[in-house]
Coordinates of C-alpha atoms in Angstrom, one line a residue:
M1420 CA 24.0 21.4 -16.1
P1421 CA 22.0 18.1 -16.3
L1422 CA 19.0 18.0 -14.1
K1423 CA 18.7 15.3 -11.3
I1424 CA 15.6 13.2 -11.2
T1425 CA 15.1 11.9 -7.7
M1426 CA 13.0 9.2 -6.0
P1427 CA 9.9 11.1 -5.0
A1428 CA 8.1 10.8 -1.6
L1429 CA 4.6 9.7 -2.7
S1430 CA 3.1 9.2 0.7
P1431 CA 3.8 10.6 4.2
T1432 CA 5.1 7.2 5.5
M1433 CA 7.4 6.6 2.5
T1434 CA 11.1 6.5 3.2
E1435 CA 12.1 4.3 0.4
G1436 CA 10.5 2.7 -2.6
T1437 CA 10.9 0.1 -5.4
L1438 CA 11.6 1.4 -8.9
A1439 CA 9.2 -1.1 -10.5
K1440 CA 9.6 -0.1 -14.1
W1441 CA 11.2 2.5 -16.4
L1442 CA 8.9 3.8 -19.1
V1443 CA 11.7 5.6 -20.9
G1444 CA 15.2 4.8 -22.0
E1445 CA 18.5 6.6 -22.3
G1446 CA 18.3 9.0 -25.2
D1447 CA 14.6 9.4 -25.1
T1448 CA 13.1 12.9 -25.2
V1449 CA 10.6 13.7 -22.5
Q1450 CA 8.2 16.6 -22.0
S1451 CA 7.0 18.0 -18.7
G1452 CA 4.1 15.7 -17.6
D1453 CA 5.3 12.6 -19.5
V1454 CA 5.1 9.4 -17.4
I1455 CA 8.7 8.2 -17.0
A1456 CA 8.6 5.5 -14.4
E1457 CA 6.4 3.3 -12.1
I1458 CA 7.3 3.5 -8.4
E1459 CA 6.1 0.9 -5.8
T1460 CA 5.5 2.7 -2.5
D1461 CA 4.2 1.5 0.9
K1462 CA 0.7 2.1 -0.5
A1463 CA 0.5 1.4 -4.2
T1464 CA 2.3 1.4 -7.5
M1465 CA 2.2 4.9 -8.9
E1466 CA 3.2 6.6 -12.1
V1467 CA 5.9 9.3 -11.9
E1468 CA 5.8 12.2 -14.3
A1469 CA 8.7 14.3 -15.6
V1470 CA 8.8 17.8 -14.2
D1471 CA 11.1 19.2 -16.8
E1472 CA 11.7 18.6 -20.5
G1473 CA 14.9 17.3 -22.0
I1474 CA 16.7 14.1 -23.0
I1475 CA 17.2 11.1 -20.6
G1476 CA 21.0 11.1 -20.3
R1477 CA 21.5 8.3 -17.8
L1478 CA 19.4 5.9 -15.8
L1479 CA 21.2 5.4 -12.5
V1480 CA 18.8 2.8 -10.9
D1481 CA 17.8 -0.5 -12.4
A1482 CA 14.1 -1.4 -12.9
G1483 CA 13.1 -3.7 -10.1
S1484 CA 15.5 -2.2 -7.6
E1485 CA 14.2 -2.2 -4.1
G1486 CA 15.0 0.0 -1.1
V1487 CA 15.8 3.1 -3.1
P1488 CA 15.8 6.0 -0.6
V1489 CA 13.5 9.0 -1.0
N1490 CA 15.5 11.9 -2.7
A1491 CA 18.1 9.5 -4.1
V1492 CA 19.1 10.5 -7.7
I1493 CA 17.6 7.9 -10.0
A1494 CA 18.3 9.5 -13.4
L1495 CA 19.9 12.5 -15.1
L1496 CA 18.1 14.7 -17.7
L1497 CA 20.1 16.6 -20.3
E1498 CA 18.8 20.1 -21.0
D1499 CA 18.6 21.7 -24.4
G1500 CA 22.0 22.0 -26.0
E1501 CA 23.8 19.6 -23.6
D1502 CA 25.5 16.4 -24.7
A1503 CA 26.5 13.2 -22.8
T1504 CA 29.9 14.7 -21.7
A1505 CA 28.0 17.0 -19.3
L1506 CA 26.9 14.0 -17.3
D1507 CA 30.4 13.3 -16.0
S1508 CA 30.5 16.5 -14.0
V1509 CA 27.3 15.7 -12.0
D1510 CA 27.7 14.4 -8.4
V1511 CA 24.9 12.0 -7.9
G1512 CA 25.9 10.9 -4.4
S1513 CA 24.6 7.5 -3.5
A1514 CA 22.1 6.7 -6.2
G1515 CA 21.2 3.3 -4.9
P1516 CA 21.3 0.1 -7.0
G1517 CA 21.6 0.7 -10.7
P1518 CA 23.3 -0.2 -13.9
A1519 CA 27.0 0.1 -14.3
P1520 CA 28.3 3.1 -16.3
T1521 CA 29.6 2.3 -19.8
P1522 CA 33.1 3.3 -20.7
S1523 CA 31.9 6.4 -22.4
Q1524 CA 30.0 7.4 -19.3
Q1525 CA 33.1 7.3 -17.0
P1526 CA 34.9 10.5 -16.1
A1527 CA 38.0 11.1 -18.1
A1528 CA 40.3 10.5 -15.1
A1529 CA 38.8 7.1 -14.6
Q1530 CA 39.5 5.8 -18.1
P1531 CA 42.1 3.1 -18.0
V1532 CA 45.4 3.9 -19.7
A1533 CA 46.6 0.3 -19.9
T1534 CA 44.8 -3.0 -19.9
A1535 CA 42.3 -2.9 -17.1
P1536 CA 42.9 -5.5 -14.3
A1537 CA 40.7 -8.5 -14.1
P1538 CA 37.6 -7.8 -12.0
T1539 CA 37.8 -9.0 -8.4
P1540 CA 35.1 -10.7 -6.4
A1541 CA 32.8 -8.5 -4.4
A1542 CA 34.4 -9.4 -1.1
E1543 CA 37.1 -11.5 0.3
S1544 CA 36.3 -13.8 3.2
G1545 CA 35.1 -11.8 6.2
D1546 CA 34.6 -8.6 4.2
R1547 CA 31.3 -6.9 3.8
V1548 CA 29.5 -7.7 0.6
F1549 CA 28.0 -4.7 -1.2
A1550 CA 24.9 -5.7 -3.1
S1551 CA 21.5 -4.3 -4.0
P1552 CA 18.5 -5.6 -2.1
L1553 CA 17.1 -7.2 -5.3
A1554 CA 20.5 -9.0 -5.8
R1555 CA 20.5 -10.2 -2.2
R1556 CA 17.0 -11.6 -2.5
M1557 CA 17.7 -13.3 -5.8
A1558 CA 20.9 -14.9 -4.4
S1559 CA 19.1 -16.0 -1.3
Q1560 CA 16.4 -17.7 -3.3
A1561 CA 18.9 -19.4 -5.5
G1562 CA 21.2 -20.5 -2.6
L1563 CA 24.0 -18.5 -4.1
E1564 CA 27.0 -17.3 -2.0
L1565 CA 27.4 -13.6 -2.8
S1566 CA 31.0 -13.4 -1.7
G1567 CA 32.1 -15.2 -4.8
V1568 CA 30.1 -13.0 -7.2
T1569 CA 31.8 -10.1 -9.1
G1570 CA 30.0 -6.8 -8.9
T1571 CA 29.7 -4.7 -12.0
G1572 CA 27.6 -1.9 -10.4
P1573 CA 28.9 1.4 -9.1
N1574 CA 31.9 0.9 -6.8
G1575 CA 31.8 -2.9 -7.4
R1576 CA 28.2 -3.2 -6.1
I1577 CA 26.5 -6.5 -7.0
V1578 CA 23.4 -5.9 -9.0
K1579 CA 20.7 -8.0 -10.6
R1580 CA 22.6 -8.9 -13.8
D1581 CA 25.6 -10.1 -11.8
V1582 CA 23.5 -12.6 -9.9
E1583 CA 21.7 -13.7 -13.1
A1584 CA 25.2 -14.3 -14.7
A1585 CA 26.4 -16.2 -11.6
I1586 CA 23.3 -18.4 -11.5
A1587 CA 23.8 -19.3 -15.1
S1588 CA 27.4 -20.2 -14.7
P1589 CA 28.6 -23.7 -13.9
G1590 CA 28.7 -24.5 -10.2
A1591 CA 26.7 -21.4 -9.2
Q1592 CA 24.7 -23.2 -6.5
A1593 CA 27.8 -24.1 -4.6
V1594 CA 28.2 -22.4 -1.2
A1595 CA 31.4 -21.0 0.2
P1596 CA 34.2 -23.5 0.6
S1597 CA 34.2 -23.2 4.4
A1598 CA 30.5 -24.1 4.6
A1599 CA 29.7 -27.6 5.9
P1600 CA 28.1 -29.9 3.4
V1601 CA 24.4 -30.6 3.7
A1602 CA 22.5 -33.7 2.8
S1603 CA 19.8 -31.9 0.9
A1604 CA 20.4 -30.2 -2.4
A1605 CA 17.8 -27.5 -1.6
P1606 CA 19.0 -24.5 0.3
V1607 CA 18.0 -24.4 4.0
P1608 CA 17.5 -21.0 5.7
A1609 CA 19.8 -20.5 8.7
D1610 CA 17.0 -20.4 11.1
A1611 CA 15.1 -23.4 9.7
S1612 CA 14.5 -26.4 11.9
P1613 CA 15.6 -29.8 10.5
F1614 CA 12.0 -30.9 11.2
E1615 CA 10.3 -28.0 9.5
P1616 CA 8.1 -29.0 6.5
A1617 CA 9.1 -27.9 3.0
F1618 CA 8.1 -24.3 2.1
D1619 CA 8.6 -21.6 -0.5
L1620 CA 9.7 -18.1 0.5
D1621 CA 7.5 -15.3 -1.0
P1622 CA 9.5 -12.1 -0.8
A1623 CA 7.4 -9.3 0.8
S1624 CA 6.5 -6.3 -1.2
T1625 CA 7.1 -2.8 0.1
M1626 CA 3.3 -2.6 0.8
R1627 CA 3.3 -5.8 2.8
K1628 CA 6.3 -4.7 4.9
V1629 CA 4.6 -1.4 5.7
I1630 CA 1.3 -3.2 6.5
A1631 CA 3.2 -5.5 8.9
A1632 CA 5.0 -2.7 10.6
R1633 CA 2.0 -0.4 11.0
L1634 CA -0.4 -3.1 12.2
S1635 CA 2.2 -4.5 14.6
E1636 CA 2.7 -1.0 16.0
S1637 CA -1.1 -0.5 16.2
K1638 CA -1.7 -3.7 18.3
Q1639 CA 1.3 -3.0 20.5
T1640 CA 0.7 0.7 21.2
V1641 CA -3.0 1.4 20.7
P1642 CA -5.3 0.2 23.5
H1643 CA -8.1 -1.5 21.5
F1644 CA -11.5 -2.3 22.8
Y1645 CA -14.5 -3.8 20.9
L1646 CA -18.2 -3.2 20.7
T1647 CA -20.6 -5.4 18.6
V1648 CA -24.2 -4.9 17.6
D1649 CA -26.6 -6.9 15.3
C1650 CA -28.5 -4.9 12.7
E1651 CA -31.6 -6.2 10.9
I1652 CA -31.2 -5.3 7.2
D1653 CA -34.3 -6.6 5.5
E1654 CA -35.7 -3.1 5.0
L1655 CA -32.3 -1.8 3.8
L1656 CA -32.2 -4.6 1.2
K1657 CA -35.7 -3.7 0.0
I1658 CA -34.9 0.0 -0.3
R1659 CA -31.7 -0.9 -2.2
K1660 CA -33.5 -3.1 -4.6
D1661 CA -36.1 -0.4 -5.2
L1662 CA -33.5 2.3 -5.8
N1663 CA -31.5 0.2 -8.3
A1664 CA -34.7 -0.6 -10.2
R1665 CA -35.3 3.0 -10.9
S1666 CA -32.2 3.7 -13.1
D1667 CA -29.4 1.9 -15.0
D1668 CA -27.0 4.8 -14.2
Y1669 CA -26.0 3.5 -10.9
K1670 CA -25.9 0.2 -8.9
I1671 CA -26.0 0.9 -5.2
S1672 CA -24.4 -1.8 -3.0
V1673 CA -25.0 -2.6 0.7
N1674 CA -21.5 -1.3 1.3
D1675 CA -22.4 2.0 -0.2
M1676 CA -25.3 2.3 2.3
I1677 CA -23.1 1.3 5.2
I1678 CA -20.6 4.1 4.2
K1679 CA -23.5 6.6 4.1
A1680 CA -24.8 5.4 7.5
C1681 CA -21.3 5.7 9.0
G1682 CA -21.0 9.2 7.7
I1683 CA -24.3 10.4 9.2
A1684 CA -23.7 8.6 12.5
L1685 CA -20.3 10.3 12.9
R1686 CA -22.2 13.6 12.3
K1687 CA -24.6 12.7 15.0
V1688 CA -21.8 11.6 17.4
P1689 CA -18.8 13.7 16.4
E1690 CA -16.8 12.6 19.5
A1691 CA -16.4 9.2 17.8
N1692 CA -14.8 10.9 14.8
A1693 CA -11.6 11.5 16.6
S1694 CA -7.9 10.5 17.0
W1695 CA -5.3 10.8 19.8
T1696 CA -2.3 13.0 19.2
G1697 CA -0.4 12.2 22.4
D1698 CA -1.5 15.3 24.3
A1699 CA -4.8 16.3 22.7
L1700 CA -7.8 14.9 20.9
K1701 CA -8.5 15.7 17.2
I1702 CA -12.2 16.0 16.6
Y1703 CA -12.7 16.0 12.8
K1704 CA -15.3 18.2 11.2
T1705 CA -16.0 15.9 8.3
A1706 CA -16.5 12.1 8.2
D1707 CA -13.9 11.0 5.6
I1708 CA -14.5 7.3 5.4
A1709 CA -11.6 5.0 4.4
V1710 CA -12.8 1.8 2.9
A1711 CA -10.5 -1.3 2.9
V1712 CA -10.1 -2.7 -0.6
A1713 CA -8.2 -6.0 -1.2
I1714 CA -5.5 -5.8 -3.9
D1715 CA -2.6 -8.1 -4.9
G1716 CA -0.1 -8.1 -2.1
G1717 CA -2.2 -6.4 0.5
L1718 CA -4.9 -3.9 0.9
I1719 CA -5.4 -0.2 0.6
T1720 CA -8.0 2.2 1.9
P1721 CA -9.4 4.7 -0.6
V1722 CA -11.3 7.6 1.1
V1723 CA -14.8 8.8 0.5
R1724 CA -14.7 12.5 1.6
D1725 CA -17.6 13.8 3.7
A1726 CA -19.6 10.6 3.3
G1727 CA -22.5 11.9 5.4
G1728 CA -23.0 14.8 3.1
K1729 CA -23.1 12.8 -0.2
G1730 CA -26.0 11.0 -1.8
L1731 CA -26.0 7.2 -2.3
E1732 CA -25.5 7.6 -6.1
T1733 CA -22.4 9.8 -5.6
I1734 CA -20.9 7.4 -3.0
S1735 CA -21.6 4.4 -5.3
N1736 CA -19.9 6.0 -8.3
E1737 CA -17.0 7.2 -6.3
M1738 CA -16.4 3.7 -4.7
R1739 CA -16.6 2.0 -8.1
E1740 CA -14.0 4.4 -9.5
L1741 CA -11.7 4.3 -6.4
G1742 CA -12.0 0.5 -6.2
A1743 CA -11.0 0.1 -9.9
K1744 CA -8.0 2.5 -9.5
A1745 CA -6.9 0.7 -6.3
K1746 CA -6.8 -2.7 -8.0
D1747 CA -4.9 -1.2 -10.9
G1748 CA -2.4 0.5 -8.5
K1749 CA -3.4 3.9 -10.0
L1750 CA -4.7 5.7 -6.8
M1751 CA -3.3 9.2 -6.3
P1752 CA -2.0 10.1 -2.8
E1753 CA -5.0 12.4 -2.0
E1754 CA -7.3 9.5 -2.8
F1755 CA -6.1 7.2 0.0
Q1756 CA -4.7 9.5 2.6
G1757 CA -6.4 11.5 5.4
G1758 CA -9.3 9.3 6.3
T1759 CA -10.8 9.9 9.8
F1760 CA -12.6 6.5 10.2
S1761 CA -12.3 3.1 8.5
I1762 CA -14.7 0.3 7.3
S1763 CA -13.6 -3.2 6.6
N1764 CA -16.3 -5.4 5.1
L1765 CA -15.7 -9.1 4.8
G1766 CA -19.4 -10.0 4.5
M1767 CA -19.1 -10.9 0.8
Y1768 CA -16.7 -13.7 1.9
G1769 CA -19.3 -15.2 4.2
V1770 CA -17.5 -14.0 7.4
K1771 CA -20.1 -13.6 10.2
Q1772 CA -18.1 -11.4 12.6
F1773 CA -14.5 -10.3 13.1
D1774 CA -12.4 -7.7 15.0
A1775 CA -10.4 -5.3 12.7
V1776 CA -7.1 -3.7 13.7
I1777 CA -7.2 0.1 13.9
N1778 CA -5.3 2.0 11.2
P1779 CA -3.3 4.7 13.1
P1780 CA -3.7 7.6 13.5
Q1781 CA -7.4 7.0 13.2
G1782 CA -9.4 6.3 16.4
A1783 CA -11.7 3.6 15.2
I1784 CA -12.5 1.0 12.5
M1785 CA -15.8 -0.9 11.9
A1786 CA -15.7 -4.5 10.8
V1787 CA -18.8 -5.6 8.9
G1788 CA -19.9 -9.2 8.7
A1789 CA -22.3 -11.0 6.3
G1790 CA -26.1 -10.5 6.4
E1791 CA -27.7 -13.9 7.0
P1792 CA -31.1 -15.3 8.1
R1793 CA -31.2 -15.6 11.9
P1794 CA -33.9 -16.2 14.5
V1795 CA -35.1 -13.0 16.2
V1796 CA -37.9 -12.2 18.7
K1797 CA -40.5 -9.7 17.5
D1798 CA -43.4 -8.7 19.6
G1799 CA -42.8 -11.7 21.8
A1800 CA -42.8 -14.2 19.0
L1801 CA -40.0 -16.0 17.2
A1802 CA -39.3 -14.8 13.7
V1803 CA -36.6 -14.9 11.0
A1804 CA -34.8 -11.7 9.9
T1805 CA -31.7 -10.9 7.8
V1806 CA -29.1 -9.9 10.4
M1807 CA -25.7 -8.3 10.0
S1808 CA -23.2 -8.1 12.8
V1809 CA -20.8 -5.1 13.0
T1810 CA -17.9 -4.7 15.4
L1811 CA -16.4 -1.4 16.3
S1812 CA -12.7 -1.5 17.2
V1813 CA -11.9 1.7 19.2
D1814 CA -8.7 3.4 20.4
H1815 CA -9.6 3.9 24.1
R1816 CA -7.3 6.9 24.3
A1817 CA -9.5 8.8 21.9
V1818 CA -13.0 7.3 22.3
D1819 CA -14.6 6.0 25.5
G1820 CA -17.0 3.1 25.6
A1821 CA -20.1 5.2 26.0
V1822 CA -19.2 7.3 23.0
G1823 CA -18.6 4.1 20.9
A1824 CA -21.9 2.7 22.1
R1825 CA -23.8 5.9 21.1
F1826 CA -22.2 5.8 17.6
L1827 CA -23.2 2.2 17.1
A1828 CA -26.8 3.0 18.3
A1829 CA -27.0 5.8 15.7
F1830 CA -25.6 3.6 13.0
K1831 CA -28.0 0.7 13.8
A1832 CA -31.0 3.1 13.7
L1833 CA -30.0 4.3 10.3
I1834 CA -29.3 0.8 8.9
E1835 CA -32.7 -0.5 10.2
N1836 CA -34.6 2.6 9.0
P1837 CA -32.8 3.4 5.8
L1838 CA -35.3 6.0 4.6
T1839 CA -33.9 8.3 7.3
M1840 CA -30.6 8.3 5.4
L1841 CA -32.4 9.9 2.5
L1842 CA -33.8 12.8 4.4

């Protein structure tokens, strides 16, 4: 019996994904552990490995298909000794958008006895149009009316190739006959104002949609409050320079030292390393620091585990490796899930200060601004120091103001006296 390859759940929040790319074709032999596809999740683009060995008998979902539900069958694998006829007996359920079966792939009862009737449009006027999410997006961008497109996917579903063929055909840009004529040749969205400036629509990736949903939920349901302190970092910059001059095996950044200081401060004030569950507080035993990394289409937060218990060289090497994997979309789930506290650093962009949005279920996130020369008063006299502003966004359900203030005091002491981080 052919084996079913299903859309995997690659993160706790994933309910559907985009099959970004097939790395195998029908007829290819695969071994357990071979990479067969790339899946775009709500977090990153990840490689999917084959669990079993065999021959790829049928690909049921097109590359580029969006909205493929978790556990939907995306391909069939022939085991040793099976041939293509075994595929016809497999019930794949709703496999999601995918290529149309070839005549040889159809069950015997479905083979036409006489000349097949001409294909019919996907829907008559007023009927529901069945189309893949990718096909709908392409049609919308091209101003194409889907009701006049013939679907060649499973059960007459309109798929990518159908839209491409319709766009290439004469008169493809025309809208339904009942539609009122418009003065402009460019398609106008239904909700657009006639006075709205021209714009391009950039379809949101799965990651961007999840970011939008989660952060909207955070601001609507999490009672944020904010605490800001200024830290003098001249001594930290000096120590960093001295450490980096000692070896070519590492290059410690200011951000690495901030991660280390956060980890130690959370050890000193464990009540700040908490999250709200609805009826109890989780007080975490280790400070697993999630660090925001900007990537194409959004951001992701790789996690440095037990940051307070690691040396600066270890943290620096881990962050360099995690950052590179994040930008390449190669992070594994365990490398970006399960953080207890977050850091978002925009100092390298010259941002002086900002308020970050908490990433649920975490109880706090620290926004780090740029270090810059500012006037300060020392021993009653005016002086100049390099000052960095940090703002702590806190979930008031999990962490009270006094606890947040104690955490920032501990963090500030470590940043301004960096040798204490090395003890």
